[in-house]
Amino acid sequence: TGVQTCALPISDLLGRLRNRELEDPELETLIDAIRSSASIGKTLQQAEAFVAQGEDQLQNMPEGPARAALYDLARYVVSRTI
């Protein structure tokens, strides 16, 4: 069997997603729409800005393992790939 496509508009798919009513082909359509949009890049830019703000605030913490761990965690969150 081949891959099925979904003919529903994205707005309808989002409503079905909220109601947890999506079938696999519908979910794939939403995933494709997200991947082909600028949403992921814009979200990553915003996350990087938040991380930079957090790192600035960490400057006020005493040096030590906890502060280093928070820096590492912040960098990991924006550098990981999924």
mmCIF file of N, CA and C in Angstrom:
data_model
loop_
_atom_site.group_PDB
_atom_site.id
_atom_site.type_symbol
_atom_site.label_atom_id
_atom_site.label_comp_id
_atom_site.label_asym_id
_atom_site.label_seq_id
_atom_site.Cartn_x
_atom_site.Cartn_y
_atom_site.Cartn_z
ATOM 1 N N THR A 1 0.845 -1.195 0.000
ATOM 2 C CA THR A 1 0.000 0.000 0.000
ATOM 3 C C THR A 1 0.877 1.240 0.000
ATOM 4 N N GLY A 2 0.395 2.297 -0.645
ATOM 5 C CA GLY A 2 1.135 3.541 -0.711
ATOM 6 C C GLY A 2 0.792 4.454 0.445
ATOM 7 N N VAL A 3 1.459 5.572 0.491
ATOM 8 C CA VAL A 3 1.206 6.563 1.527
ATOM 9 C C VAL A 3 -0.065 7.315 1.170
ATOM 10 N N GLN A 4 -0.961 7.420 2.127
ATOM 11 C CA GLN A 4 -2.194 8.168 1.899
ATOM 12 C C GLN A 4 -1.944 9.643 2.173
ATOM 13 N N THR A 5 -2.672 10.478 1.446
ATOM 14 C CA THR A 5 -2.590 11.907 1.719
ATOM 15 C C THR A 5 -3.931 12.360 2.252
ATOM 16 N N CYS A 6 -3.946 13.525 2.841
ATOM 17 C CA CYS A 6 -5.153 14.049 3.460
ATOM 18 C C CYS A 6 -5.574 15.312 2.721
ATOM 19 N N ALA A 7 -6.853 15.414 2.402
ATOM 20 C CA ALA A 7 -7.353 16.556 1.651
ATOM 21 C C ALA A 7 -7.985 17.615 2.545
ATOM 22 N N LEU A 8 -8.018 17.410 3.840
ATOM 23 C CA LEU A 8 -8.622 18.404 4.734
ATOM 24 C C LEU A 8 -7.731 19.631 4.857
ATOM 25 N N PRO A 9 -8.338 20.814 4.991
ATOM 26 C CA PRO A 9 -7.531 22.021 5.242
ATOM 27 C C PRO A 9 -6.789 21.914 6.575
ATOM 28 N N ILE A 10 -5.661 22.600 6.664
ATOM 29 C CA ILE A 10 -4.845 22.564 7.890
ATOM 30 C C ILE A 10 -5.666 22.987 9.108
ATOM 31 N N SER A 11 -6.522 24.002 8.960
ATOM 32 C CA SER A 11 -7.319 24.457 10.112
ATOM 33 C C SER A 11 -8.215 23.335 10.639
ATOM 34 N N ASP A 12 -8.777 22.529 9.740
ATOM 35 C CA ASP A 12 -9.587 21.395 10.186
ATOM 36 C C ASP A 12 -8.721 20.342 10.880
ATOM 37 N N LEU A 13 -7.528 20.134 10.338
ATOM 38 C CA LEU A 13 -6.623 19.160 10.950
ATOM 39 C C LEU A 13 -6.217 19.591 12.350
ATOM 40 N N LEU A 14 -5.992 20.896 12.532
ATOM 41 C CA LEU A 14 -5.620 21.383 13.860
ATOM 42 C C LEU A 14 -6.748 21.148 14.863
ATOM 43 N N GLY A 15 -7.986 21.350 14.440
ATOM 44 C CA GLY A 15 -9.125 21.064 15.314
ATOM 45 C C GLY A 15 -9.197 19.593 15.673
ATOM 46 N N ARG A 16 -8.966 18.733 14.685
ATOM 47 C CA ARG A 16 -8.969 17.289 14.951
ATOM 48 C C ARG A 16 -7.815 16.898 15.868
ATOM 49 N N LEU A 17 -6.682 17.599 15.733
ATOM 50 C CA LEU A 17 -5.542 17.333 16.616
ATOM 51 C C LEU A 17 -5.905 17.673 18.058
ATOM 52 N N ARG A 18 -6.512 18.844 18.259
ATOM 53 C CA ARG A 18 -6.918 19.249 19.610
ATOM 54 C C ARG A 18 -7.864 18.226 20.245
ATOM 55 N N ASN A 19 -8.717 17.648 19.420
ATOM 56 C CA ASN A 19 -9.691 16.671 19.920
ATOM 57 C C ASN A 19 -9.165 15.240 19.908
ATOM 58 N N ARG A 20 -7.905 15.100 19.551
ATOM 59 C CA ARG A 20 -7.258 13.783 19.495
ATOM 60 C C ARG A 20 -8.008 12.812 18.581
ATOM 61 N N GLU A 21 -8.376 13.326 17.404
ATOM 62 C CA GLU A 21 -9.141 12.536 16.442
ATOM 63 C C GLU A 21 -8.372 12.270 15.145
ATOM 64 N N LEU A 22 -7.081 12.538 15.121
ATOM 65 C CA LEU A 22 -6.315 12.417 13.880
ATOM 66 C C LEU A 22 -5.997 10.984 13.518
ATOM 67 N N GLU A 23 -6.095 10.686 12.244
ATOM 68 C CA GLU A 23 -5.631 9.429 11.689
ATOM 69 C C GLU A 23 -4.190 9.645 11.224
ATOM 70 N N ASP A 24 -3.441 8.588 10.997
ATOM 71 C CA ASP A 24 -2.041 8.701 10.598
ATOM 72 C C ASP A 24 -1.820 9.578 9.364
ATOM 73 N N PRO A 25 -2.603 9.433 8.290
ATOM 74 C CA PRO A 25 -2.365 10.295 7.119
ATOM 75 C C PRO A 25 -2.571 11.782 7.432
ATOM 76 N N GLU A 26 -3.523 12.073 8.311
ATOM 77 C CA GLU A 26 -3.770 13.465 8.698
ATOM 78 C C GLU A 26 -2.598 14.011 9.508
ATOM 79 N N LEU A 27 -2.087 13.197 10.407
ATOM 80 C CA LEU A 27 -0.946 13.602 11.213
ATOM 81 C C LEU A 27 0.268 13.860 10.329
ATOM 82 N N GLU A 28 0.488 13.005 9.354
ATOM 83 C CA GLU A 28 1.604 13.190 8.419
ATOM 84 C C GLU A 28 1.451 14.498 7.636
ATOM 85 N N THR A 29 0.228 14.847 7.262
ATOM 86 C CA THR A 29 -0.016 16.104 6.556
ATOM 87 C C THR A 29 0.372 17.291 7.429
ATOM 88 N N LEU A 30 -0.004 17.244 8.704
ATOM 89 C CA LEU A 30 0.365 18.323 9.625
ATOM 90 C C LEU A 30 1.876 18.403 9.823
ATOM 91 N N ILE A 31 2.507 17.272 9.990
ATOM 92 C CA ILE A 31 3.963 17.248 10.171
ATOM 93 C C ILE A 31 4.656 17.835 8.950
ATOM 94 N N ASP A 32 4.211 17.453 7.757
ATOM 95 C CA ASP A 32 4.789 18.000 6.525
ATOM 96 C C ASP A 32 4.597 19.506 6.437
ATOM 97 N N ALA A 33 3.414 19.991 6.833
ATOM 98 C CA ALA A 33 3.141 21.434 6.789
ATOM 99 C C ALA A 33 4.062 22.189 7.736
ATOM 100 N N ILE A 34 4.282 21.639 8.910
ATOM 101 C CA ILE A 34 5.172 22.291 9.878
ATOM 102 C C ILE A 34 6.607 22.293 9.363
ATOM 103 N N ARG A 35 7.053 21.171 8.848
ATOM 104 C CA ARG A 35 8.429 21.072 8.356
ATOM 105 C C ARG A 35 8.688 21.977 7.166
ATOM 106 N N SER A 36 7.680 22.224 6.342
ATOM 107 C CA SER A 36 7.877 23.047 5.151
ATOM 108 C C SER A 36 7.644 24.533 5.417
ATOM 109 N N SER A 37 7.286 24.886 6.628
ATOM 110 C CA SER A 37 7.058 26.295 6.971
ATOM 111 C C SER A 37 8.295 26.869 7.668
ATOM 112 N N ALA A 38 8.229 28.130 7.971
ATOM 113 C CA ALA A 38 9.321 28.795 8.689
ATOM 114 C C ALA A 38 9.177 28.652 10.204
ATOM 115 N N SER A 39 8.173 27.933 10.647
ATOM 116 C CA SER A 39 7.865 27.836 12.075
ATOM 117 C C SER A 39 9.009 27.278 12.911
ATOM 118 N N ILE A 40 9.642 26.239 12.434
ATOM 119 C CA ILE A 40 10.705 25.606 13.224
ATOM 120 C C ILE A 40 11.879 26.567 13.392
ATOM 121 N N GLY A 41 12.288 27.223 12.328
ATOM 122 C CA GLY A 41 13.396 28.172 12.413
ATOM 123 C C GLY A 41 13.090 29.350 13.318
ATOM 124 N N LYS A 42 11.882 29.874 13.207
ATOM 125 C CA LYS A 42 11.487 31.002 14.058
ATOM 126 C C LYS A 42 11.429 30.599 15.526
ATOM 127 N N THR A 43 10.923 29.413 15.779
ATOM 128 C CA THR A 43 10.842 28.919 17.154
ATOM 129 C C THR A 43 12.235 28.709 17.736
ATOM 130 N N LEU A 44 13.139 28.178 16.935
ATOM 131 C CA LEU A 44 14.510 27.981 17.398
ATOM 132 C C LEU A 44 15.182 29.321 17.701
ATOM 133 N N GLN A 45 14.963 30.324 16.862
ATOM 134 C CA GLN A 45 15.519 31.656 17.126
ATOM 135 C C GLN A 45 15.003 32.210 18.447
ATOM 136 N N GLN A 46 13.712 32.045 18.695
ATOM 137 C CA GLN A 46 13.138 32.530 19.954
ATOM 138 C C GLN A 46 13.722 31.759 21.139
ATOM 139 N N ALA A 47 13.874 30.455 20.992
ATOM 140 C CA ALA A 47 14.456 29.651 22.068
ATOM 141 C C ALA A 47 15.889 30.076 22.348
ATOM 142 N N GLU A 48 16.658 30.345 21.298
ATOM 143 C CA GLU A 48 18.042 30.795 21.487
ATOM 144 C C GLU A 48 18.088 32.136 22.205
ATOM 145 N N ALA A 49 17.140 33.024 21.912
ATOM 146 C CA ALA A 49 17.082 34.312 22.609
ATOM 147 C C ALA A 49 16.768 34.104 24.089
ATOM 148 N N PHE A 50 15.852 33.198 24.392
ATOM 149 C CA PHE A 50 15.532 32.897 25.795
ATOM 150 C C PHE A 50 16.736 32.296 26.508
ATOM 151 N N VAL A 51 17.454 31.423 25.829
ATOM 152 C CA VAL A 51 18.649 30.820 26.420
ATOM 153 C C VAL A 51 19.685 31.895 26.714
ATOM 154 N N ALA A 52 19.882 32.825 25.798
ATOM 155 C CA ALA A 52 20.847 33.908 26.017
ATOM 156 C C ALA A 52 20.448 34.745 27.235
ATOM 157 N N GLN A 53 19.156 35.014 27.375
ATOM 158 C CA GLN A 53 18.685 35.760 28.558
ATOM 159 C C GLN A 53 18.944 34.962 29.828
ATOM 160 N N GLY A 54 18.682 33.672 29.772
ATOM 161 C CA GLY A 54 18.922 32.825 30.936
ATOM 162 C C GLY A 54 20.394 32.772 31.301
ATOM 163 N N GLU A 55 21.253 32.684 30.280
ATOM 164 C CA GLU A 55 22.690 32.667 30.541
ATOM 165 C C GLU A 55 23.146 33.974 31.178
ATOM 166 N N ASP A 56 22.570 35.078 30.738
ATOM 167 C CA ASP A 56 22.891 36.365 31.366
ATOM 168 C C ASP A 56 22.521 36.354 32.847
ATOM 169 N N GLN A 57 21.370 35.774 33.164
ATOM 170 C CA GLN A 57 20.937 35.711 34.560
ATOM 171 C C GLN A 57 21.816 34.766 35.380
ATOM 172 N N LEU A 58 22.337 33.738 34.724
ATOM 173 C CA LEU A 58 23.208 32.791 35.442
ATOM 174 C C LEU A 58 24.506 33.455 35.892
ATOM 175 N N GLN A 59 24.880 34.549 35.268
ATOM 176 C CA GLN A 59 26.093 35.268 35.682
ATOM 177 C C GLN A 59 26.000 35.705 37.146
ATOM 178 N N ASN A 60 24.769 35.867 37.642
ATOM 179 C CA ASN A 60 24.558 36.304 39.026
ATOM 180 C C ASN A 60 24.691 35.160 40.026
ATOM 181 N N MET A 61 24.738 33.931 39.543
ATOM 182 C CA MET A 61 24.881 32.771 40.434
ATOM 183 C C MET A 61 26.362 32.530 40.726
ATOM 184 N N PRO A 62 26.642 31.991 41.883
ATOM 185 C CA PRO A 62 28.028 31.627 42.163
ATOM 186 C C PRO A 62 28.490 30.513 41.215
ATOM 187 N N GLU A 63 29.762 30.549 40.863
ATOM 188 C CA GLU A 63 30.307 29.486 40.014
ATOM 189 C C GLU A 63 30.237 28.167 40.760
ATOM 190 N N GLY A 64 30.031 27.118 40.002
ATOM 191 C CA GLY A 64 29.976 25.794 40.614
ATOM 192 C C GLY A 64 29.261 24.822 39.696
ATOM 193 N N PRO A 65 29.092 23.593 40.162
ATOM 194 C CA PRO A 65 28.488 22.548 39.330
ATOM 195 C C PRO A 65 27.042 22.856 38.924
ATOM 196 N N ALA A 66 26.278 23.470 39.819
ATOM 197 C CA ALA A 66 24.877 23.766 39.492
ATOM 198 C C ALA A 66 24.788 24.770 38.346
ATOM 199 N N ARG A 67 25.575 25.816 38.422
ATOM 200 C CA ARG A 67 25.581 26.828 37.364
ATOM 201 C C ARG A 67 26.072 26.228 36.048
ATOM 202 N N ALA A 68 27.112 25.436 36.097
ATOM 203 C CA ALA A 68 27.640 24.793 34.891
ATOM 204 C C ALA A 68 26.595 23.864 34.280
ATOM 205 N N ALA A 69 25.875 23.139 35.126
ATOM 206 C CA ALA A 69 24.846 22.228 34.637
ATOM 207 C C ALA A 69 23.717 22.997 33.951
ATOM 208 N N LEU A 70 23.345 24.136 34.506
ATOM 209 C CA LEU A 70 22.292 24.945 33.881
ATOM 210 C C LEU A 70 22.742 25.497 32.528
ATOM 211 N N TYR A 71 23.978 25.943 32.434
ATOM 212 C CA TYR A 71 24.515 26.381 31.136
ATOM 213 C C TYR A 71 24.469 25.227 30.128
ATOM 214 N N ASP A 72 24.942 24.070 30.550
ATOM 215 C CA ASP A 72 24.974 22.910 29.653
ATOM 216 C C ASP A 72 23.569 22.523 29.201
ATOM 217 N N LEU A 73 22.625 22.535 30.126
ATOM 218 C CA LEU A 73 21.251 22.180 29.795
ATOM 219 C C LEU A 73 20.664 23.168 28.786
ATOM 220 N N ALA A 74 20.885 24.440 29.010
ATOM 221 C CA ALA A 74 20.355 25.460 28.100
ATOM 222 C C ALA A 74 20.919 25.287 26.693
ATOM 223 N N ARG A 75 22.215 25.057 26.593
ATOM 224 C CA ARG A 75 22.845 24.863 25.275
ATOM 225 C C ARG A 75 22.337 23.584 24.620
ATOM 226 N N TYR A 76 22.156 22.541 25.408
ATOM 227 C CA TYR A 76 21.670 21.274 24.862
ATOM 228 C C TYR A 76 20.277 21.445 24.251
ATOM 229 N N VAL A 77 19.412 22.158 24.954
ATOM 230 C CA VAL A 77 18.041 22.309 24.496
ATOM 231 C C VAL A 77 17.968 22.941 23.110
ATOM 232 N N VAL A 78 18.812 23.910 22.816
ATOM 233 C CA VAL A 78 18.736 24.573 21.516
ATOM 234 C C VAL A 78 19.662 23.968 20.467
ATOM 235 N N SER A 79 20.516 23.031 20.858
ATOM 236 C CA SER A 79 21.424 22.442 19.877
ATOM 237 C C SER A 79 21.055 21.023 19.481
ATOM 238 N N ARG A 80 20.174 20.392 20.233
ATOM 239 C CA ARG A 80 19.819 18.996 19.934
ATOM 240 C C ARG A 80 19.006 18.922 18.654
ATOM 241 N N THR A 81 19.079 17.796 18.012
ATOM 242 C CA THR A 81 18.273 17.545 16.822
ATOM 243 C C THR A 81 17.367 16.350 17.091
ATOM 244 N N ILE A 82 16.173 16.444 16.564
ATOM 245 C CA ILE A 82 15.218 15.336 16.747
ATOM 246 C C ILE A 82 14.628 14.941 15.417
#
